[in-house]
Tab-separated table of C-alpha atoms in Angstrom:
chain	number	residue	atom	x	y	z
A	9	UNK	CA	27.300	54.008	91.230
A	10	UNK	CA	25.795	54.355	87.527
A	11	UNK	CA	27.238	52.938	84.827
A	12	UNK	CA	26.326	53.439	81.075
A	13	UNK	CA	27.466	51.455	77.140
A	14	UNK	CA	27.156	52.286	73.858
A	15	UNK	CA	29.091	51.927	70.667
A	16	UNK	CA	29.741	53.938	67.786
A	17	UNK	CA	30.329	52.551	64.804
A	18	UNK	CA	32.257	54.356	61.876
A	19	UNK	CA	33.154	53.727	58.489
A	20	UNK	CA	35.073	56.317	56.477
A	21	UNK	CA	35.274	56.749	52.927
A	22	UNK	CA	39.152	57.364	52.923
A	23	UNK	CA	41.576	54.882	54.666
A	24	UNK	CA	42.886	57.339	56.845
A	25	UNK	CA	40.684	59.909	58.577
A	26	UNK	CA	40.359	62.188	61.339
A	27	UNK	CA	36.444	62.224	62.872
A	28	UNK	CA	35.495	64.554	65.745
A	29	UNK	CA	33.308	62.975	68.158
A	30	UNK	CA	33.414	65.339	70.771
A	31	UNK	CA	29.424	66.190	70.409
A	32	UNK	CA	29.010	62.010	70.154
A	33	UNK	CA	30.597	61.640	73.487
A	34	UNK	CA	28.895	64.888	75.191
A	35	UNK	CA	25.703	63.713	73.898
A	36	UNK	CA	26.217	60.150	75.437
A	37	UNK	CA	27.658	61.756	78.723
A	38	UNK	CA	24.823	63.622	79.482
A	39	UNK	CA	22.587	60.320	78.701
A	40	UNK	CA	24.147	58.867	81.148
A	41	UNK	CA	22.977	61.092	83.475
A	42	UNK	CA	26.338	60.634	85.732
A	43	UNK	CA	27.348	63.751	87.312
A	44	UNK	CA	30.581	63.182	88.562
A	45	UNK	CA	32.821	60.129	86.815
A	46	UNK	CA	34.913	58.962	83.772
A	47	UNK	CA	33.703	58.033	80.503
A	48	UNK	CA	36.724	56.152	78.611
A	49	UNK	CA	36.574	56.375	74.493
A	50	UNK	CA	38.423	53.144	73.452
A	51	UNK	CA	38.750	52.064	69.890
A	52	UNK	CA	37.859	48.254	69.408
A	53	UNK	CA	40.128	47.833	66.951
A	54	UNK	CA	43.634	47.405	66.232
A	55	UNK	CA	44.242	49.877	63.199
A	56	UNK	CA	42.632	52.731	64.761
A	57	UNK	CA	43.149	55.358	67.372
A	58	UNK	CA	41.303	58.169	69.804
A	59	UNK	CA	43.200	61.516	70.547
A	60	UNK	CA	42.367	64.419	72.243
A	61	UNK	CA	43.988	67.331	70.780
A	62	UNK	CA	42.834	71.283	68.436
A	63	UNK	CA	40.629	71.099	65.725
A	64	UNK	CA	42.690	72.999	63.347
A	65	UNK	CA	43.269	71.501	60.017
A	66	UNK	CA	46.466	72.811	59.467
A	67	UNK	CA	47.198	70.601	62.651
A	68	UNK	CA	44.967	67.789	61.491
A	69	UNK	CA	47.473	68.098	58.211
A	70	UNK	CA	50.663	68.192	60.243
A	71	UNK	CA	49.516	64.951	61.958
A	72	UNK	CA	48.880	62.649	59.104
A	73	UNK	CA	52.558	64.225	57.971
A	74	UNK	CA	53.609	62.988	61.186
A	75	UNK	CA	52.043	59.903	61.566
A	76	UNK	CA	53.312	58.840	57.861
A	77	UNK	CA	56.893	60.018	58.705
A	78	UNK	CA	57.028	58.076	62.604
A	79	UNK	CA	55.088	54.897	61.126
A	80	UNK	CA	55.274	55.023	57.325
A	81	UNK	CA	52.029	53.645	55.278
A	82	UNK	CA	49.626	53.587	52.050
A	83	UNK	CA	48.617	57.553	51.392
A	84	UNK	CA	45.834	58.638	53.172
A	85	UNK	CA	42.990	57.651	50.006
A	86	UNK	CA	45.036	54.433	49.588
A	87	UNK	CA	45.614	55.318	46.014
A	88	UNK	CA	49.812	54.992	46.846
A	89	UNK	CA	51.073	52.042	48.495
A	90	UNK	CA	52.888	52.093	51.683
A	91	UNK	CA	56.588	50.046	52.472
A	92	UNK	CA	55.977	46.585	53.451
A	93	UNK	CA	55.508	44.694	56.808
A	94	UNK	CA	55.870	41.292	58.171
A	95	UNK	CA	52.506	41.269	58.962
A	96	UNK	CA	51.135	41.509	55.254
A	97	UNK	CA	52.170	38.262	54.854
A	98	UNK	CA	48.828	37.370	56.147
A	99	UNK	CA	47.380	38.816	53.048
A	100	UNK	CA	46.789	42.200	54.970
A	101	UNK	CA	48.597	45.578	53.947
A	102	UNK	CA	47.702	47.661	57.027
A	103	UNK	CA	50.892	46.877	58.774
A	104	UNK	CA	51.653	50.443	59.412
A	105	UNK	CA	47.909	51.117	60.715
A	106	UNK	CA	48.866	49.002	63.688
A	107	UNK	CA	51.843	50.826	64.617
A	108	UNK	CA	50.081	54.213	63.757
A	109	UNK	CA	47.424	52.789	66.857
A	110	UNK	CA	50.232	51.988	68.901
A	111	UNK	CA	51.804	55.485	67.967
A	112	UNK	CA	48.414	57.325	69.266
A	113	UNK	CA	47.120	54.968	71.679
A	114	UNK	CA	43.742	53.701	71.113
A	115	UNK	CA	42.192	55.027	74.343
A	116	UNK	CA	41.055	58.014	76.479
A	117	UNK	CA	39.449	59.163	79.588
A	118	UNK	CA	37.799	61.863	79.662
A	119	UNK	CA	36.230	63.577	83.170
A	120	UNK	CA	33.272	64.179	83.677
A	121	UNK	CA	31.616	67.149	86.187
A	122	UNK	CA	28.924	68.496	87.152
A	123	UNK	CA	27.322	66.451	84.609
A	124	UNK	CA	29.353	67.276	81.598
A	125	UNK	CA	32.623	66.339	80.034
A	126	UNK	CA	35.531	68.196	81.668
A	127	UNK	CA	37.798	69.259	78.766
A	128	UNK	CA	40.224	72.125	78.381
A	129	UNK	CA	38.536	75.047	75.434
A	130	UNK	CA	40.395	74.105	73.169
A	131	UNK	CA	39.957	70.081	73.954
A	132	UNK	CA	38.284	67.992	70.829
A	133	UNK	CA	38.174	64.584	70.965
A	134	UNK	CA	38.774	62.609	67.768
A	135	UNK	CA	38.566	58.835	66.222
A	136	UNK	CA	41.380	58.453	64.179
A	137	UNK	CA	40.452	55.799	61.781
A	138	UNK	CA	43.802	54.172	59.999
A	139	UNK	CA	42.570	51.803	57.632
A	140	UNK	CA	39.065	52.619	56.862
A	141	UNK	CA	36.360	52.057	54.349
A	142	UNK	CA	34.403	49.221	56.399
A	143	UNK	CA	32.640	49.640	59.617
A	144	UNK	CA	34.963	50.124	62.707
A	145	UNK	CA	33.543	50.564	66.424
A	146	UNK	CA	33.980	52.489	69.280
A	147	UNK	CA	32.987	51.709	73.203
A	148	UNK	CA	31.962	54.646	75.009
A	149	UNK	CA	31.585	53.609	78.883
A	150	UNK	CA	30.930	55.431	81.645
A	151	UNK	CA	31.158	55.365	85.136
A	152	UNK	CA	30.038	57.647	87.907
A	153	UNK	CA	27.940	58.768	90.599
B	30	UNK	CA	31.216	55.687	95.211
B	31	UNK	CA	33.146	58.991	96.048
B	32	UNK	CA	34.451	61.445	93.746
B	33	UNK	CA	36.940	64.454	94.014
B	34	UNK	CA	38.091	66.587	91.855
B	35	UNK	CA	41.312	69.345	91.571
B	36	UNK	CA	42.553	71.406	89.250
B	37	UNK	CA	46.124	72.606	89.306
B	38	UNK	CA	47.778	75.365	87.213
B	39	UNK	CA	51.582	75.193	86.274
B	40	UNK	CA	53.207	78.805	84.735
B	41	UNK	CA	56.990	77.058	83.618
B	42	UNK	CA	59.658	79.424	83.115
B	43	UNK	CA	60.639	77.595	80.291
B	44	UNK	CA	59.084	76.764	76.860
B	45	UNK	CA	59.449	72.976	77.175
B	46	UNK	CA	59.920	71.958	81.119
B	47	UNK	CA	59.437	68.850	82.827
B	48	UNK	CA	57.727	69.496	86.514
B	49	UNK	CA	57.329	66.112	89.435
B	50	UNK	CA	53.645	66.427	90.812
B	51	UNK	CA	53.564	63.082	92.584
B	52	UNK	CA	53.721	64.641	95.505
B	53	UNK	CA	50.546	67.157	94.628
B	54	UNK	CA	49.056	64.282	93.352
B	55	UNK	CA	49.659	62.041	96.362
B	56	UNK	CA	48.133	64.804	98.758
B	57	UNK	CA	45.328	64.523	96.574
B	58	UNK	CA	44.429	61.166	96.690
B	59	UNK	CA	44.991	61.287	100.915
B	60	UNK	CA	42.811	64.882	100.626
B	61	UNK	CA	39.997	62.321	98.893
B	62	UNK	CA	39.585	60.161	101.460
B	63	UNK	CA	39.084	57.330	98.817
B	64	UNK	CA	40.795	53.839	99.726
B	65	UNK	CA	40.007	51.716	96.992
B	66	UNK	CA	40.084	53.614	93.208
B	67	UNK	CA	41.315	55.046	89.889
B	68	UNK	CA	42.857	58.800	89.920
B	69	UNK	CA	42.654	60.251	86.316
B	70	UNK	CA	46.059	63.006	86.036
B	71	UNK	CA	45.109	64.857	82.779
B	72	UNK	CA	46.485	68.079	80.725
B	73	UNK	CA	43.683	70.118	80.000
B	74	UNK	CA	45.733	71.746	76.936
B	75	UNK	CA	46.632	70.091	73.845
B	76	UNK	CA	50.293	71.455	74.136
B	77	UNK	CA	51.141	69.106	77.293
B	78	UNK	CA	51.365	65.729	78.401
B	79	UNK	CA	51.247	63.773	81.528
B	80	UNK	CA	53.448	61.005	81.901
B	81	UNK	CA	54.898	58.202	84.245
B	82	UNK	CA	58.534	57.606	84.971
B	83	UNK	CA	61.982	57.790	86.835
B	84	UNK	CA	62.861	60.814	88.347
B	85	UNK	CA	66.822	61.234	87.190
B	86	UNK	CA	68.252	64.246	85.460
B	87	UNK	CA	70.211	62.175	82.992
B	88	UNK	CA	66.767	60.589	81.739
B	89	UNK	CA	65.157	63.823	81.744
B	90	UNK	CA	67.901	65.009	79.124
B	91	UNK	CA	67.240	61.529	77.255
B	92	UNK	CA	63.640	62.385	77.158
B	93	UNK	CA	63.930	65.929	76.183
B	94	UNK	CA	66.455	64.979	73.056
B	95	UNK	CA	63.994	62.161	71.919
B	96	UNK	CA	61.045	64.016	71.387
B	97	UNK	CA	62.682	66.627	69.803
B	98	UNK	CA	63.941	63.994	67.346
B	99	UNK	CA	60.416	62.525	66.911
B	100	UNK	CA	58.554	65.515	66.950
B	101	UNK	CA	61.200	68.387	66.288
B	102	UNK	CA	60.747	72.424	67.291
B	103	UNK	CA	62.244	75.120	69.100
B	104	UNK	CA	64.713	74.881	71.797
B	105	UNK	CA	63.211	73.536	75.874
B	106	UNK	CA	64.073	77.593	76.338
B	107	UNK	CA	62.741	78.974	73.250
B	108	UNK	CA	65.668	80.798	71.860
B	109	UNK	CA	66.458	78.333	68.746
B	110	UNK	CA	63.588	77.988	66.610
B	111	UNK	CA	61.777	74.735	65.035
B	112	UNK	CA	60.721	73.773	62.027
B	113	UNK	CA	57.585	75.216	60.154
B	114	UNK	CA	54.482	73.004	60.487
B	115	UNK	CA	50.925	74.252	58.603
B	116	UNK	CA	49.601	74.977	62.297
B	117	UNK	CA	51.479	78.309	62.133
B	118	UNK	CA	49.245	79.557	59.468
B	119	UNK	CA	46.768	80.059	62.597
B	120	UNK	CA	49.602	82.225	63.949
B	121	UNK	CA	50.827	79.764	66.178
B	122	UNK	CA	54.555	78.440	66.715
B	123	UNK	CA	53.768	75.523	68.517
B	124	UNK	CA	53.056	72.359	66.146
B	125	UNK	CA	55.950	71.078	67.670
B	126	UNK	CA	54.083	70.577	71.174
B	127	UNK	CA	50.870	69.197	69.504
B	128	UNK	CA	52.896	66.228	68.330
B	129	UNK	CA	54.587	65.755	71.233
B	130	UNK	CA	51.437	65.552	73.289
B	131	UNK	CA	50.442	63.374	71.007
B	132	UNK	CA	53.378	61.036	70.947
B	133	UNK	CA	53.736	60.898	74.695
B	134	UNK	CA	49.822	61.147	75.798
B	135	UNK	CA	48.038	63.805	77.793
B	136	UNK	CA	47.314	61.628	80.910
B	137	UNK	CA	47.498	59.009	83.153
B	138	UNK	CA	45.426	56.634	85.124
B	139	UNK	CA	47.139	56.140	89.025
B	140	UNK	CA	45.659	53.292	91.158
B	141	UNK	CA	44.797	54.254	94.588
B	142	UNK	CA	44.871	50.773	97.382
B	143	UNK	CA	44.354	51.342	100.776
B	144	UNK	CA	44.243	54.860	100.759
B	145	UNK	CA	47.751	55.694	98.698
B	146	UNK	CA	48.682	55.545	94.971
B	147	UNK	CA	49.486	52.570	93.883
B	148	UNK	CA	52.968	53.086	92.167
B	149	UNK	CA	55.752	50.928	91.759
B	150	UNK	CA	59.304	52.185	93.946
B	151	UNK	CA	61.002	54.054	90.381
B	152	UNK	CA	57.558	55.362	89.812
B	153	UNK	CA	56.979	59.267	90.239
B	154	UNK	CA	54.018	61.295	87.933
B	155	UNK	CA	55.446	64.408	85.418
B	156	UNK	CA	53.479	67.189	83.843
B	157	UNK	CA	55.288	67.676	80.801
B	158	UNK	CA	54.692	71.386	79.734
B	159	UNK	CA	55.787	71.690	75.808
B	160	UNK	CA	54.688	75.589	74.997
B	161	UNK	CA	54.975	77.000	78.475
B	162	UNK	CA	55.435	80.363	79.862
B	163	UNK	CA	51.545	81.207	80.505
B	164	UNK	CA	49.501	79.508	82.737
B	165	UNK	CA	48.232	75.852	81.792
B	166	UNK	CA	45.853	73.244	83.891
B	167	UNK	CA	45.979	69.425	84.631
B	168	UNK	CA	42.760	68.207	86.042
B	169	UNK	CA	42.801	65.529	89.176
B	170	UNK	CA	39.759	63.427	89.655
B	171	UNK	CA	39.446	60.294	91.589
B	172	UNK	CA	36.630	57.924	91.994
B	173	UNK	CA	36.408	55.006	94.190
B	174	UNK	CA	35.424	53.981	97.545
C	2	UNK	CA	30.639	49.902	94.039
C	3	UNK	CA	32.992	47.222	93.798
C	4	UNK	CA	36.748	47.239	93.765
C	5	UNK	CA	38.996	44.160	92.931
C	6	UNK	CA	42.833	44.055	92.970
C	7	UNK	CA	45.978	41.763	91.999
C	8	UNK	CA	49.306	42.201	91.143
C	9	UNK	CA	50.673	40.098	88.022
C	10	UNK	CA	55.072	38.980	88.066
C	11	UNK	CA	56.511	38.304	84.876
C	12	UNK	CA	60.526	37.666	84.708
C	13	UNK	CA	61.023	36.838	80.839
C	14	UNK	CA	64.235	34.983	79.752
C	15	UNK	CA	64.943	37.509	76.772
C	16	UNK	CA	65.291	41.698	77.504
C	17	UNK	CA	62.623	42.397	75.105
C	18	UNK	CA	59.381	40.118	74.876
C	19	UNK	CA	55.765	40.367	74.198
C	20	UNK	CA	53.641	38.640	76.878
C	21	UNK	CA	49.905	38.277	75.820
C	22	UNK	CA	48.083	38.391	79.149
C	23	UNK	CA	44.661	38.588	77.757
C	24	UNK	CA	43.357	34.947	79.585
C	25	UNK	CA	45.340	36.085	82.647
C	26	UNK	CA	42.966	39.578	82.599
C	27	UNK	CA	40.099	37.701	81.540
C	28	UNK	CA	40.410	35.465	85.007
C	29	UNK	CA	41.185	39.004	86.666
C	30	UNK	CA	37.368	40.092	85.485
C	31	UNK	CA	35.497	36.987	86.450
C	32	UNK	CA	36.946	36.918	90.144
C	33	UNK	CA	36.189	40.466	90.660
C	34	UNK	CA	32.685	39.597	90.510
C	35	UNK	CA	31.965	43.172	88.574
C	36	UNK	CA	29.194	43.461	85.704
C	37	UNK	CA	30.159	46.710	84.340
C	38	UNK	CA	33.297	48.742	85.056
C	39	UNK	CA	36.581	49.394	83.950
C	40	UNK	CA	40.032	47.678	84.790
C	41	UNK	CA	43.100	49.081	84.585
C	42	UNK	CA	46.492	47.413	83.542
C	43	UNK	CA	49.255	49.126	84.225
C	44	UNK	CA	52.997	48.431	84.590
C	45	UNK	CA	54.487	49.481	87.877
C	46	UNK	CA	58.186	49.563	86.517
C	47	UNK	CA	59.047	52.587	84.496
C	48	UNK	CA	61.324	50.284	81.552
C	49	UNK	CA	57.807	48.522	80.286
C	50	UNK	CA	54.621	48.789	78.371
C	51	UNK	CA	51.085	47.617	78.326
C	52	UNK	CA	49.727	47.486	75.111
C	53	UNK	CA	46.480	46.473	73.070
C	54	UNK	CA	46.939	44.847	69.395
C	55	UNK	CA	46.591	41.983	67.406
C	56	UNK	CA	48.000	38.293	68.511
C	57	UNK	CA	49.988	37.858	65.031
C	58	UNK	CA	53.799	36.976	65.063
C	59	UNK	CA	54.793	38.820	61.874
C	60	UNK	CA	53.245	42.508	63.762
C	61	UNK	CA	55.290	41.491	66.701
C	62	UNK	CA	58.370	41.443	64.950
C	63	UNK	CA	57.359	44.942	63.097
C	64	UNK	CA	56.419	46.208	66.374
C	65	UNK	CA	60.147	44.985	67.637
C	66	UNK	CA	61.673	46.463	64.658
C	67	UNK	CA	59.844	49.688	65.059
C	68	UNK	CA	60.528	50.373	69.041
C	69	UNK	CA	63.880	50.111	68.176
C	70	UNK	CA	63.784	52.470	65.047
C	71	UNK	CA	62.055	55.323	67.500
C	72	UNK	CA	63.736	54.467	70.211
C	73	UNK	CA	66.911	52.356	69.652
C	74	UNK	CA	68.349	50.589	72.034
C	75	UNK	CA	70.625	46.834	72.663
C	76	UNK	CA	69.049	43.743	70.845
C	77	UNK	CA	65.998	41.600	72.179
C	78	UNK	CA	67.919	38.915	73.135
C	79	UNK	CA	70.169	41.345	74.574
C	80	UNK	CA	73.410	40.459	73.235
C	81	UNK	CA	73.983	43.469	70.930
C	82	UNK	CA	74.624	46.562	72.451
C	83	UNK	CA	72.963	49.660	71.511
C	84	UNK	CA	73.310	53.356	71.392
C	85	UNK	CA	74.707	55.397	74.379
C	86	UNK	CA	72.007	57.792	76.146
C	87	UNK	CA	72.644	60.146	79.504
C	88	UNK	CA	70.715	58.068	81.861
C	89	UNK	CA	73.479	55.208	81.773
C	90	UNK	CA	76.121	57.600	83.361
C	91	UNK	CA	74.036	56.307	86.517
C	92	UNK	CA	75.767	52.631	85.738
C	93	UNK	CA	72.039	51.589	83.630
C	94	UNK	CA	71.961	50.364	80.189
C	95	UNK	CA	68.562	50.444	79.151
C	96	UNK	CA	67.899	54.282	78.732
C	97	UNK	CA	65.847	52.739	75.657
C	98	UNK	CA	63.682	50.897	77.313
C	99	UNK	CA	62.838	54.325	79.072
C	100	UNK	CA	61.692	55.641	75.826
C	101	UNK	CA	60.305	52.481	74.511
C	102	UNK	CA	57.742	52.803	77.801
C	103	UNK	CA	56.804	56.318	77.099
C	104	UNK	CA	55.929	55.485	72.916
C	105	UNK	CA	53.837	52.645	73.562
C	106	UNK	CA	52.387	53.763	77.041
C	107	UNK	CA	52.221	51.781	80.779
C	108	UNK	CA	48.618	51.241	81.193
C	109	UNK	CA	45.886	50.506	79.091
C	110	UNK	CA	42.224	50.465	80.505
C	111	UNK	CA	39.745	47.680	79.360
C	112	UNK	CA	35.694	48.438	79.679
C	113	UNK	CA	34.132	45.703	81.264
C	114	UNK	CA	30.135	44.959	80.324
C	115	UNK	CA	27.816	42.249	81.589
C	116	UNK	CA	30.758	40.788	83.217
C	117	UNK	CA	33.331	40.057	80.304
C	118	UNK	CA	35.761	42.288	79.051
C	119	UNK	CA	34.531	44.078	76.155
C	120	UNK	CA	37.289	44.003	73.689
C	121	UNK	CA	37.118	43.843	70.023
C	122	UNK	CA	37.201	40.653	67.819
C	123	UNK	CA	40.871	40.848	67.406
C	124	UNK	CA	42.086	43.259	70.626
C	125	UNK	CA	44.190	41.417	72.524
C	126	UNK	CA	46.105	42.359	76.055
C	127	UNK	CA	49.686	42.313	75.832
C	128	UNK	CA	52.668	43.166	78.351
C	129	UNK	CA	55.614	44.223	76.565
C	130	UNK	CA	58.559	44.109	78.715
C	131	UNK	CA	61.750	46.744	77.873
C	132	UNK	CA	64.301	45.443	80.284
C	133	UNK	CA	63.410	42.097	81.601
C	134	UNK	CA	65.617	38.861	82.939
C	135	UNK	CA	64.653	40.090	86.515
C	136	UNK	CA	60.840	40.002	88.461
C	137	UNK	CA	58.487	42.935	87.124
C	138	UNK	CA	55.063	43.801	87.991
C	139	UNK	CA	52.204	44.866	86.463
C	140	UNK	CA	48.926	45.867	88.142
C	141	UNK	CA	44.930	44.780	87.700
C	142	UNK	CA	42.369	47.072	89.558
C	143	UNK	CA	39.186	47.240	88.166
C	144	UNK	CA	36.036	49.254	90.200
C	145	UNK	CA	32.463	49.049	88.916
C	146	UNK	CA	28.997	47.340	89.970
């Protein structure tokens, strides 16, 4: 069995932003040199999340519509505040980025065969970053033969 | 380390359907020959999810009202139609499914012990097909030993 | 290839709690004897969640608040009833904690590298039970070298 690390690290200009990694994670795959395994994507931190879904940015616009309707926050360039949460009596104001995580799921797996990443055509796999502007990181491990 | 892999293809009669493949996925796992592992169950479109729960008709209703409260579109048999969403600029009319993927996650992680998945007694494993009537695949890979 | 399995039982006093498990994972990982890997934590009861967030009280109650906004259902200490759903006509009254499963997801999966697991500064392992006052299981595995 082979096994294989490394970490991404992001840090967006906006608070909330949609990254495509999908080339990242191919790139790493191969790398790894496992041909038949799973390579899990997994956000390392609380306010952040990693889907698998079209990139379309009508889409990518109906999800931040979404997101913001389900679990309610500051606009997406932080210029308009969101409602207020228990938790920003800690002094933070990202309340809703946690629940937008929680919303998404911080996490996939994605298959890997014959050496590459086994997605659907019209599979993308994304970071969603939900309160950005400082660096945020993402493990990338993979397992395999 | 051992690895298989499957893929299976589900055509649902209905836009929005809710089909039990624990068995498929069960026949699998023995068809692997792999005692001790993780089996990845994963949607290969971005219109679908993959989920774990109880099988009962009552539930399924449940389910089927929720999402279309959290993530409203057209009807499970696609007479009634949803709400617009900016994805149907592509010429698309399923945003609808996107989010529900989304909200309810495109796959699942089964344990595999001694040779059998590893579920719990109310435990069974649904594809949940959201923009249906055209053929869709969920890939099946196991590793383990 | 190693493999490593144990099954956790939690019966909490209240219906709704969040149990952080983290130090009971952590344990998990070092008896498995595996450098790098993953582990998976999943819930083997279809009325519960496995979750990864931050360890603050004020978030817990906002996540509280928001499971039952999405998916309402009797109080946490149980003695408020909630809303009616289809799956109770099969003499059950937590058809929320159904849906409450299915938002936040059974299972997470946590990389493990150089023997730890390799979580974030503030990512912490929590189970969040839907329907508890009776024994409920959760499942470790974790395979790697």
């Amino acid at each position: 069995m082979k096994s294989h690390t490394r970490y991404l690290t992001f840090q967006t200009r906006r608070r909330r932003e949609l990254v495509r990694i999908t080339d990242e994670v191919a790139g790493f795959c191969q790398e790894s040199g496992i041909q038949e395994g799973m390579l899990l994507v997994s956000a390392m931190h609380i306010t952040a999340a990693v889907v698998v879904n079209d990139d379309e940015p009508g889409l990518h616009a109906d999800i931040e519509e979404w997101v913001q309707r389900l679990a309610p926050g500051p606009s997406a360039d932080g210029r308009v505040a969101g409602p207020d949460y228990r938790h920003h009596a800690t002094g933070e104001d990202n309340g809703d980025a946690h629940l937008k995580s929680l919303l998404l799921g911080h996490q996939v797996v994605v298959p890997i065969t014959r050496g590459r990443l086994d997605l659907g055509p019209w599979q993308q796999i994304f970071y969603f970053e939900c309160d950005g502007r400082r660096p945020k990181r993402v493990i990338l491990k993979a397992i395999g033969i």
